[in-house]
Coordinates of C-alpha atoms and ligand atoms in Angstrom, one line a residue:
M209 CA -0.8 -26.4 -1.9
N210 CA -0.3 -30.0 -2.9
R211 CA -1.4 -30.3 -6.5
R212 CA -1.7 -33.5 -8.4
E213 CA -3.1 -31.6 -11.4
P214 CA -0.8 -29.4 -13.4
L215 CA 0.0 -26.0 -11.9
R216 CA -2.1 -23.3 -13.6
I217 CA 0.2 -20.3 -14.2
A218 CA -0.6 -16.6 -15.2
V219 CA 2.4 -15.1 -17.0
I220 CA 2.6 -11.3 -16.7
G221 CA 4.5 -9.5 -19.4
T222 CA 4.8 -11.2 -22.8
G223 CA 7.9 -9.5 -24.2
R224 CA 11.1 -11.3 -25.0
M225 CA 11.5 -13.1 -21.6
G226 CA 7.8 -13.6 -20.9
A227 CA 7.1 -15.1 -24.3
D228 CA 10.1 -17.4 -23.9
H229 CA 8.8 -18.6 -20.4
V230 CA 5.4 -19.2 -21.9
R231 CA 7.0 -21.4 -24.6
R232 CA 9.0 -23.2 -21.9
I233 CA 6.0 -23.9 -19.6
D234 CA 4.0 -25.0 -22.6
R235 CA 6.6 -27.2 -24.3
V236 CA 9.5 -28.0 -22.0
V237 CA 8.5 -28.0 -18.3
S238 CA 6.3 -30.8 -16.9
G239 CA 3.5 -30.4 -14.4
A240 CA 2.4 -26.9 -15.4
R241 CA 0.4 -25.1 -18.0
V242 CA -0.2 -21.4 -18.9
T243 CA -3.8 -20.5 -18.3
A244 CA -3.5 -16.7 -18.7
V245 CA -1.1 -14.2 -20.2
V246 CA -1.1 -10.4 -19.4
D247 CA 0.4 -7.5 -21.2
I248 CA -0.4 -3.8 -21.4
D249 CA 0.1 -4.3 -25.1
A250 CA -3.2 -6.2 -25.9
E251 CA -2.1 -7.4 -29.3
R252 CA 1.1 -8.9 -27.9
A253 CA -0.8 -10.8 -25.2
K254 CA -3.3 -12.1 -27.7
A255 CA -0.6 -13.3 -30.1
V256 CA 1.2 -15.2 -27.3
A257 CA -2.1 -16.7 -25.9
A258 CA -3.1 -17.8 -29.4
G259 CA -0.2 -20.3 -29.4
V260 CA -1.3 -22.0 -26.2
D261 CA -4.4 -24.3 -25.8
G262 CA -6.9 -22.9 -23.2
C263 CA -4.9 -19.7 -22.5
T264 CA -6.7 -16.4 -22.1
A265 CA -5.2 -12.9 -22.8
H266 CA -5.6 -9.9 -20.5
T267 CA -4.3 -6.4 -20.2
D268 CA -4.8 -6.0 -16.4
P269 CA -2.6 -8.2 -14.1
A270 CA -5.1 -7.9 -11.2
A271 CA -7.9 -9.4 -13.3
A272 CA -5.8 -12.3 -14.4
M273 CA -4.7 -13.0 -10.8
A274 CA -8.2 -13.0 -9.5
A275 CA -9.3 -15.7 -12.0
A276 CA -10.3 -19.0 -10.5
D277 CA -8.0 -21.1 -12.8
V278 CA -4.7 -19.4 -11.6
D279 CA -2.6 -21.1 -8.9
A280 CA 0.7 -19.3 -9.5
V281 CA 2.2 -16.2 -11.2
L282 CA 5.3 -15.7 -13.3
I283 CA 6.2 -12.0 -13.5
A284 CA 8.2 -11.0 -16.6
S285 CA 7.0 -7.5 -17.2
S286 CA 9.4 -4.6 -17.2
G287 CA 11.2 -4.0 -13.8
P288 CA 9.2 -0.9 -12.7
A289 CA 5.9 -2.9 -13.1
H290 CA 7.1 -5.7 -10.7
E291 CA 6.1 -4.1 -7.3
A292 CA 2.4 -3.7 -8.2
A293 CA 2.2 -7.2 -9.6
L294 CA 3.9 -8.7 -6.5
L295 CA 1.6 -6.8 -4.1
T296 CA -1.4 -8.0 -6.0
A297 CA -0.1 -11.6 -6.0
F298 CA 0.3 -11.3 -2.2
E299 CA -3.4 -10.2 -1.9
H300 CA -4.3 -13.6 -3.4
D301 CA -1.5 -15.4 -1.5
L302 CA -0.2 -16.8 -4.8
P303 CA 3.3 -18.3 -5.3
V304 CA 5.4 -16.1 -7.6
L305 CA 8.4 -16.4 -9.8
C306 CA 9.5 -12.9 -10.4
E307 CA 12.1 -12.1 -13.1
K308 CA 15.1 -10.1 -11.9
P309 CA 15.2 -7.3 -10.8
L310 CA 12.7 -7.9 -7.9
T311 CA 12.1 -4.1 -8.2
P312 CA 14.3 -1.4 -9.6
D313 CA 15.4 0.1 -6.3
A314 CA 16.0 -0.7 -2.6
A315 CA 13.1 1.3 -1.2
S316 CA 10.5 -0.6 -3.4
A317 CA 12.2 -3.9 -2.7
L318 CA 11.9 -3.2 1.0
R319 CA 8.2 -2.5 0.6
V320 CA 7.8 -5.9 -1.1
M321 CA 9.8 -7.6 1.6
E322 CA 7.7 -6.1 4.3
A323 CA 4.5 -7.1 2.5
E324 CA 5.7 -10.7 2.2
Q325 CA 6.6 -10.7 5.9
A326 CA 3.1 -9.6 6.7
L327 CA 1.8 -12.7 4.9
G328 CA 4.0 -14.7 7.3
H329 CA 5.5 -17.0 4.7
R330 CA 7.8 -16.8 1.7
R331 CA 6.0 -16.6 -1.6
V332 CA 8.6 -15.3 -4.0
Q333 CA 11.4 -16.9 -6.0
V334 CA 13.5 -14.3 -7.8
G335 CA 14.7 -15.1 -11.3
F336 CA 18.5 -15.2 -10.7
M337 CA 18.8 -18.2 -13.0
R338 CA 22.6 -18.5 -12.9
R339 CA 22.1 -20.4 -9.7
Y340 CA 20.6 -23.2 -11.9
D341 CA 23.3 -23.2 -14.5
T342 CA 25.3 -26.5 -14.4
E343 CA 28.7 -24.7 -14.5
Y344 CA 27.8 -22.2 -11.7
A345 CA 26.3 -25.1 -9.6
R346 CA 29.5 -27.1 -10.0
L347 CA 31.6 -24.1 -9.0
K348 CA 29.4 -23.5 -5.9
A349 CA 29.6 -27.3 -5.0
L350 CA 33.4 -27.2 -5.3
L351 CA 33.7 -24.1 -3.1
E352 CA 31.5 -25.7 -0.5
T353 CA 33.8 -28.7 -0.2
G354 CA 36.5 -26.3 1.1
R355 CA 39.2 -28.2 -0.9
L356 CA 40.6 -25.0 -2.4
G357 CA 40.5 -23.1 0.9
R358 CA 38.9 -19.7 1.5
P359 CA 37.9 -17.7 -1.6
L360 CA 40.0 -14.5 -1.9
M361 CA 38.9 -13.0 -5.2
L362 CA 36.3 -13.6 -7.9
H363 CA 36.9 -12.3 -11.4
N364 CA 33.9 -12.0 -13.6
R365 CA 33.5 -11.1 -17.3
H366 CA 30.1 -10.3 -18.8
R367 CA 30.0 -9.3 -22.4
N368 CA 27.1 -8.8 -24.8
V369 CA 27.2 -8.4 -28.6
A370 CA 25.3 -5.1 -28.6
S371 CA 23.1 -3.1 -26.2
P372 CA 19.5 -2.2 -27.1
P373 CA 18.8 1.4 -28.0
F374 CA 17.2 2.3 -24.6
F375 CA 20.2 1.1 -22.6
T376 CA 21.7 3.7 -20.3
S377 CA 25.1 3.7 -18.5
A378 CA 23.3 3.0 -15.2
M379 CA 21.6 -0.1 -16.8
L380 CA 25.0 -1.7 -17.2
I381 CA 24.9 -2.0 -13.4
T382 CA 21.1 -2.5 -12.7
D383 CA 20.3 -4.8 -15.6
S384 CA 23.6 -6.6 -16.3
V385 CA 26.0 -6.5 -13.3
A386 CA 22.9 -7.4 -11.2
H387 CA 23.5 -11.0 -12.2
E388 CA 27.2 -10.9 -10.9
V389 CA 25.9 -9.2 -7.7
D390 CA 23.7 -12.2 -7.0
A391 CA 26.3 -14.7 -8.2
T392 CA 28.9 -13.2 -5.9
R393 CA 26.6 -13.3 -2.9
W394 CA 25.5 -16.8 -3.6
L395 CA 28.9 -18.4 -4.6
L396 CA 30.8 -16.8 -1.7
G397 CA 28.0 -16.7 0.9
H398 CA 28.9 -13.1 1.7
E399 CA 27.0 -9.8 1.6
I400 CA 28.4 -7.0 -0.5
T401 CA 29.5 -4.0 1.6
A402 CA 30.9 -1.5 -0.9
V403 CA 31.0 -0.8 -4.7
T404 CA 33.6 1.1 -6.8
V405 CA 33.1 1.6 -10.6
L406 CA 36.1 2.4 -12.8
R407 CA 35.5 3.8 -16.3
P408 CA 38.0 3.2 -19.2
T409 CA 37.5 5.4 -22.3
P410 CA 34.4 4.1 -23.9
S411 CA 34.6 1.7 -26.8
A412 CA 34.2 3.3 -30.3
G413 CA 31.7 0.4 -30.8
A414 CA 29.4 1.7 -28.0
P415 CA 26.5 4.2 -28.8
E416 CA 27.5 7.9 -28.2
G417 CA 27.3 8.8 -24.5
L418 CA 27.2 5.2 -23.2
T419 CA 29.9 4.4 -20.5
D420 CA 30.8 1.0 -21.9
P421 CA 32.8 -0.9 -20.8
Q422 CA 32.9 -0.5 -17.0
F423 CA 35.0 -2.2 -14.3
V424 CA 33.1 -2.8 -11.1
V425 CA 34.8 -3.8 -7.8
L426 CA 32.6 -5.3 -5.1
E427 CA 33.9 -5.7 -1.5
T428 CA 32.3 -8.4 0.7
D429 CA 31.8 -8.8 4.5
G430 CA 33.8 -12.0 4.3
G431 CA 36.9 -10.0 3.1
A432 CA 36.8 -11.1 -0.5
L433 CA 36.9 -8.9 -3.7
S434 CA 34.7 -9.6 -6.7
D435 CA 35.5 -7.7 -9.9
V436 CA 33.2 -7.5 -12.9
E437 CA 34.2 -6.4 -16.4
I438 CA 30.9 -5.4 -18.0
F439 CA 31.1 -4.7 -21.8
V440 CA 27.7 -4.7 -23.5
N441 CA 28.9 -3.7 -27.0
C442 CA 31.8 -6.1 -27.5
G443 CA 30.4 -7.1 -31.0
F444 CA 31.6 -10.7 -31.1
G445 CA 29.4 -12.7 -28.7
Y446 CA 27.7 -13.2 -25.3
Q447 CA 30.3 -14.4 -22.8
V448 CA 29.8 -14.9 -19.0
Q449 CA 32.9 -16.2 -17.3
A450 CA 33.9 -16.5 -13.6
E451 CA 37.2 -17.5 -11.9
V452 CA 37.5 -17.9 -8.2
V453 CA 40.9 -17.5 -6.6
C454 CA 41.2 -19.4 -3.3
E455 CA 44.0 -19.9 -0.9
R456 CA 45.0 -23.3 -2.4
G457 CA 43.9 -23.0 -6.0
T458 CA 41.6 -21.5 -8.6
A459 CA 38.4 -22.6 -10.4
R460 CA 37.0 -21.2 -13.6
I461 CA 33.8 -21.5 -15.6
G462 CA 32.3 -20.1 -18.8
D463 CA 35.0 -20.8 -21.3
G464 CA 32.4 -22.3 -23.6
H465 CA 34.7 -25.1 -24.8
A466 CA 31.9 -27.7 -25.2
L467 CA 32.9 -28.4 -28.8
V468 CA 36.4 -27.7 -30.0
T469 CA 37.3 -28.4 -33.7
S470 CA 40.8 -28.9 -35.2
T471 CA 41.1 -28.7 -38.9
A472 CA 43.2 -27.1 -41.7
G473 CA 45.9 -26.0 -39.3
R474 CA 43.6 -24.2 -36.9
W475 CA 41.5 -25.1 -33.8
G476 CA 38.4 -23.3 -32.6
G477 CA 34.8 -23.3 -31.5
T478 CA 31.8 -21.0 -31.5
I479 CA 30.7 -18.2 -29.1
T480 CA 27.0 -18.0 -28.0
Q481 CA 25.3 -14.9 -29.2
D482 CA 22.8 -14.2 -26.3
W483 CA 21.6 -15.3 -22.9
T484 CA 18.6 -17.4 -24.2
E485 CA 21.2 -19.7 -25.8
R486 CA 24.0 -19.6 -23.1
F487 CA 21.5 -20.1 -20.2
A488 CA 18.8 -22.2 -21.9
Q489 CA 19.5 -25.1 -19.5
A490 CA 19.5 -22.8 -16.5
Y491 CA 16.1 -21.2 -17.4
D492 CA 14.6 -24.7 -18.0
D493 CA 15.8 -26.0 -14.6
E494 CA 14.9 -22.8 -12.8
I495 CA 11.2 -23.0 -14.0
Q496 CA 11.0 -26.8 -13.5
T497 CA 12.3 -26.5 -10.0
W498 CA 9.8 -23.7 -9.2
V499 CA 6.9 -25.7 -10.6
D500 CA 7.9 -28.9 -8.7
T501 CA 8.5 -27.1 -5.4
T502 CA 5.3 -25.0 -5.7
R503 CA 3.2 -28.1 -6.4
R504 CA 4.5 -29.7 -3.2
G505 CA 3.6 -26.5 -1.3
G506 CA 7.2 -25.5 -0.8
I507 CA 9.5 -22.6 -1.7
T508 CA 13.1 -22.5 -2.8
G509 CA 15.7 -20.5 -4.7
P510 CA 16.7 -16.8 -4.5
S511 CA 14.4 -15.0 -2.0
T512 CA 12.9 -11.6 -1.7
W513 CA 15.9 -10.8 0.6
D514 CA 18.2 -11.7 -2.3
G515 CA 16.2 -9.4 -4.6
Y516 CA 16.4 -6.6 -2.0
A517 CA 20.2 -7.1 -1.4
A518 CA 20.8 -7.0 -5.2
A519 CA 18.7 -3.9 -5.6
A520 CA 20.6 -2.1 -2.7
V521 CA 24.0 -3.1 -4.2
C522 CA 23.0 -1.9 -7.7
E523 CA 21.8 1.4 -6.2
A524 CA 25.2 1.9 -4.6
G525 CA 26.8 0.8 -7.9
V526 CA 24.9 3.5 -9.8
R527 CA 26.0 6.1 -7.2
A528 CA 29.6 4.9 -7.5
L529 CA 29.4 5.2 -11.3
E530 CA 28.0 8.7 -11.2
S531 CA 30.3 10.0 -8.5
G532 CA 33.5 8.2 -9.3
V533 CA 34.0 7.3 -5.7
R534 CA 33.6 4.1 -3.5
V535 CA 30.1 3.8 -2.1
E536 CA 29.1 1.7 0.9
V537 CA 26.0 -0.5 0.7
D538 CA 23.4 0.1 3.3
L539 CA 21.3 -3.0 4.1
V540 CA 18.6 -3.3 6.7
E541 CA 19.0 -6.2 9.2
K542 CA 18.0 -9.5 7.7
P543 CA 14.4 -10.4 8.7
A544 CA 13.9 -13.7 10.5
L545 CA 11.8 -15.0 7.5
Y546 CA 14.9 -15.1 5.3
R547 CA 17.5 -16.5 7.8
Ligands
NAD835 N1 17.0 -13.6 -16.1 C1 17.5 -13.1 -17.2 O1 18.5 -13.5 -17.7 C2 16.7 -12.0 -17.9 C3 17.0 -11.7 -19.2 C4 16.3 -10.7 -19.9 C5 15.3 -10.0 -19.2 N2 15.1 -10.3 -17.9 C6 14.0 -9.6 -17.1 O2 12.7 -10.0 -17.6 C7 11.8 -8.9 -17.5 C8 11.3 -8.6 -18.9 O3 12.4 -8.3 -19.8 P1 12.2 -8.4 -21.4 O4 13.6 -8.4 -21.9 O5 11.2 -9.5 -21.7 O6 11.5 -7.0 -21.7 P2 10.4 -6.6 -22.8 O7 10.5 -5.1 -22.9 O8 10.7 -7.4 -24.1 O9 9.0 -7.1 -22.2 C9 8.4 -6.5 -21.2 C10 6.9 -6.7 -21.4 O10 6.2 -6.2 -20.2 C11 5.1 -5.5 -20.7 N3 4.6 -4.7 -19.5 C12 5.1 -3.5 -19.1 N4 4.4 -3.1 -18.0 C13 3.4 -4.0 -17.8 C14 2.4 -4.1 -16.8 N5 2.2 -3.2 -15.9 N6 1.6 -5.2 -16.9 C15 1.7 -6.1 -17.9 N7 2.7 -6.1 -18.8 C16 3.5 -5.0 -18.8 C17 5.5 -4.7 -21.9 O11 4.4 -4.3 -22.7 C18 6.4 -5.8 -22.6 O12 5.6 -6.6 -23.5 C19 12.7 -7.7 -16.9 O13 12.5 -7.7 -15.5 C20 14.1 -8.1 -17.3 O14 15.1 -7.5 -16.4 C21 15.7 -11.3 -17.2

């Protein structure tokens, strides 16, 4: 594809993330427009389509992808619906941006990876948007200079104000820590080989029965350790912080000190309240990069392999959480398409 005209996108899933991506493509990103939206909830799809000129509403992803005025697909439906949407997009050989997780487990991610290989070319960018966050990108660039020496440890903190009612203890790993799994693999350039999950006594602020917080230790094939404090009912804000400890120094991001005020004998700032605020720039750049690259006929960003590896690590993480013991990650050999 080499499109001079705007890229015509079908957005599948018009919940919180999908509706925000529709707004982004319509109002923020250049070179693209939303021509179709799809949701199994017809009213939700209609309400979102009503706000966009020339956008049609559908309840069947396959019908929307078969339409003549669709060049690319953004999948933002719930995780279990991703596999079917991806396989349909492959039938039409459409470029896809698929929100994380690629799929909820390693076996389904492997099926998607096999189907993409059968196409013979990469078609999927997975929505691990932290790779587009300015602070994460600076940290990655610094590590690549080698000035600090070899990374030894990565300390991550991931805190949310409150978890939604449907959140389970396993989802702290599969929905939340999934981001640190990708960040660890990307920043360090290592694969994760084993996961251990430690469980302090749950916070009184967490819903009854939810194992929150958790402390997750990831081991890598490069000999590094990456730990993640995940605390999804901290009550005070949305914080994502990372510190890399290297042989000759450390580097840290996510302190949120963009504006510090000093007045009346005190100093301070504000804490973001959710990811749409903290990662707004990253989402915008992620989608703009996908649109630009797709219009040039290229592909970039986190691949189906990255989505598969994250799913396999999270699956091991859930087993580690449930068993209380260290669980090794079992990855297939990396296919040539992703090397
Ligand atoms: N990158 C990030 O930081 C980030 C943040 C939040 C959510 N997400 C991901 O985005 C996706 C959506 O999350 P959300 O928070 O918007 O959830 P949501 O529940 O608000 O929205 C999901 C929508 O998908 C629709 N849906 C379900 N099955 C469908 C199907 N088969 N076909 C069409 N529509 C279908 C639902 O009706 C709902 O409207 C998930 O994969 C989630 O993990 C990513």
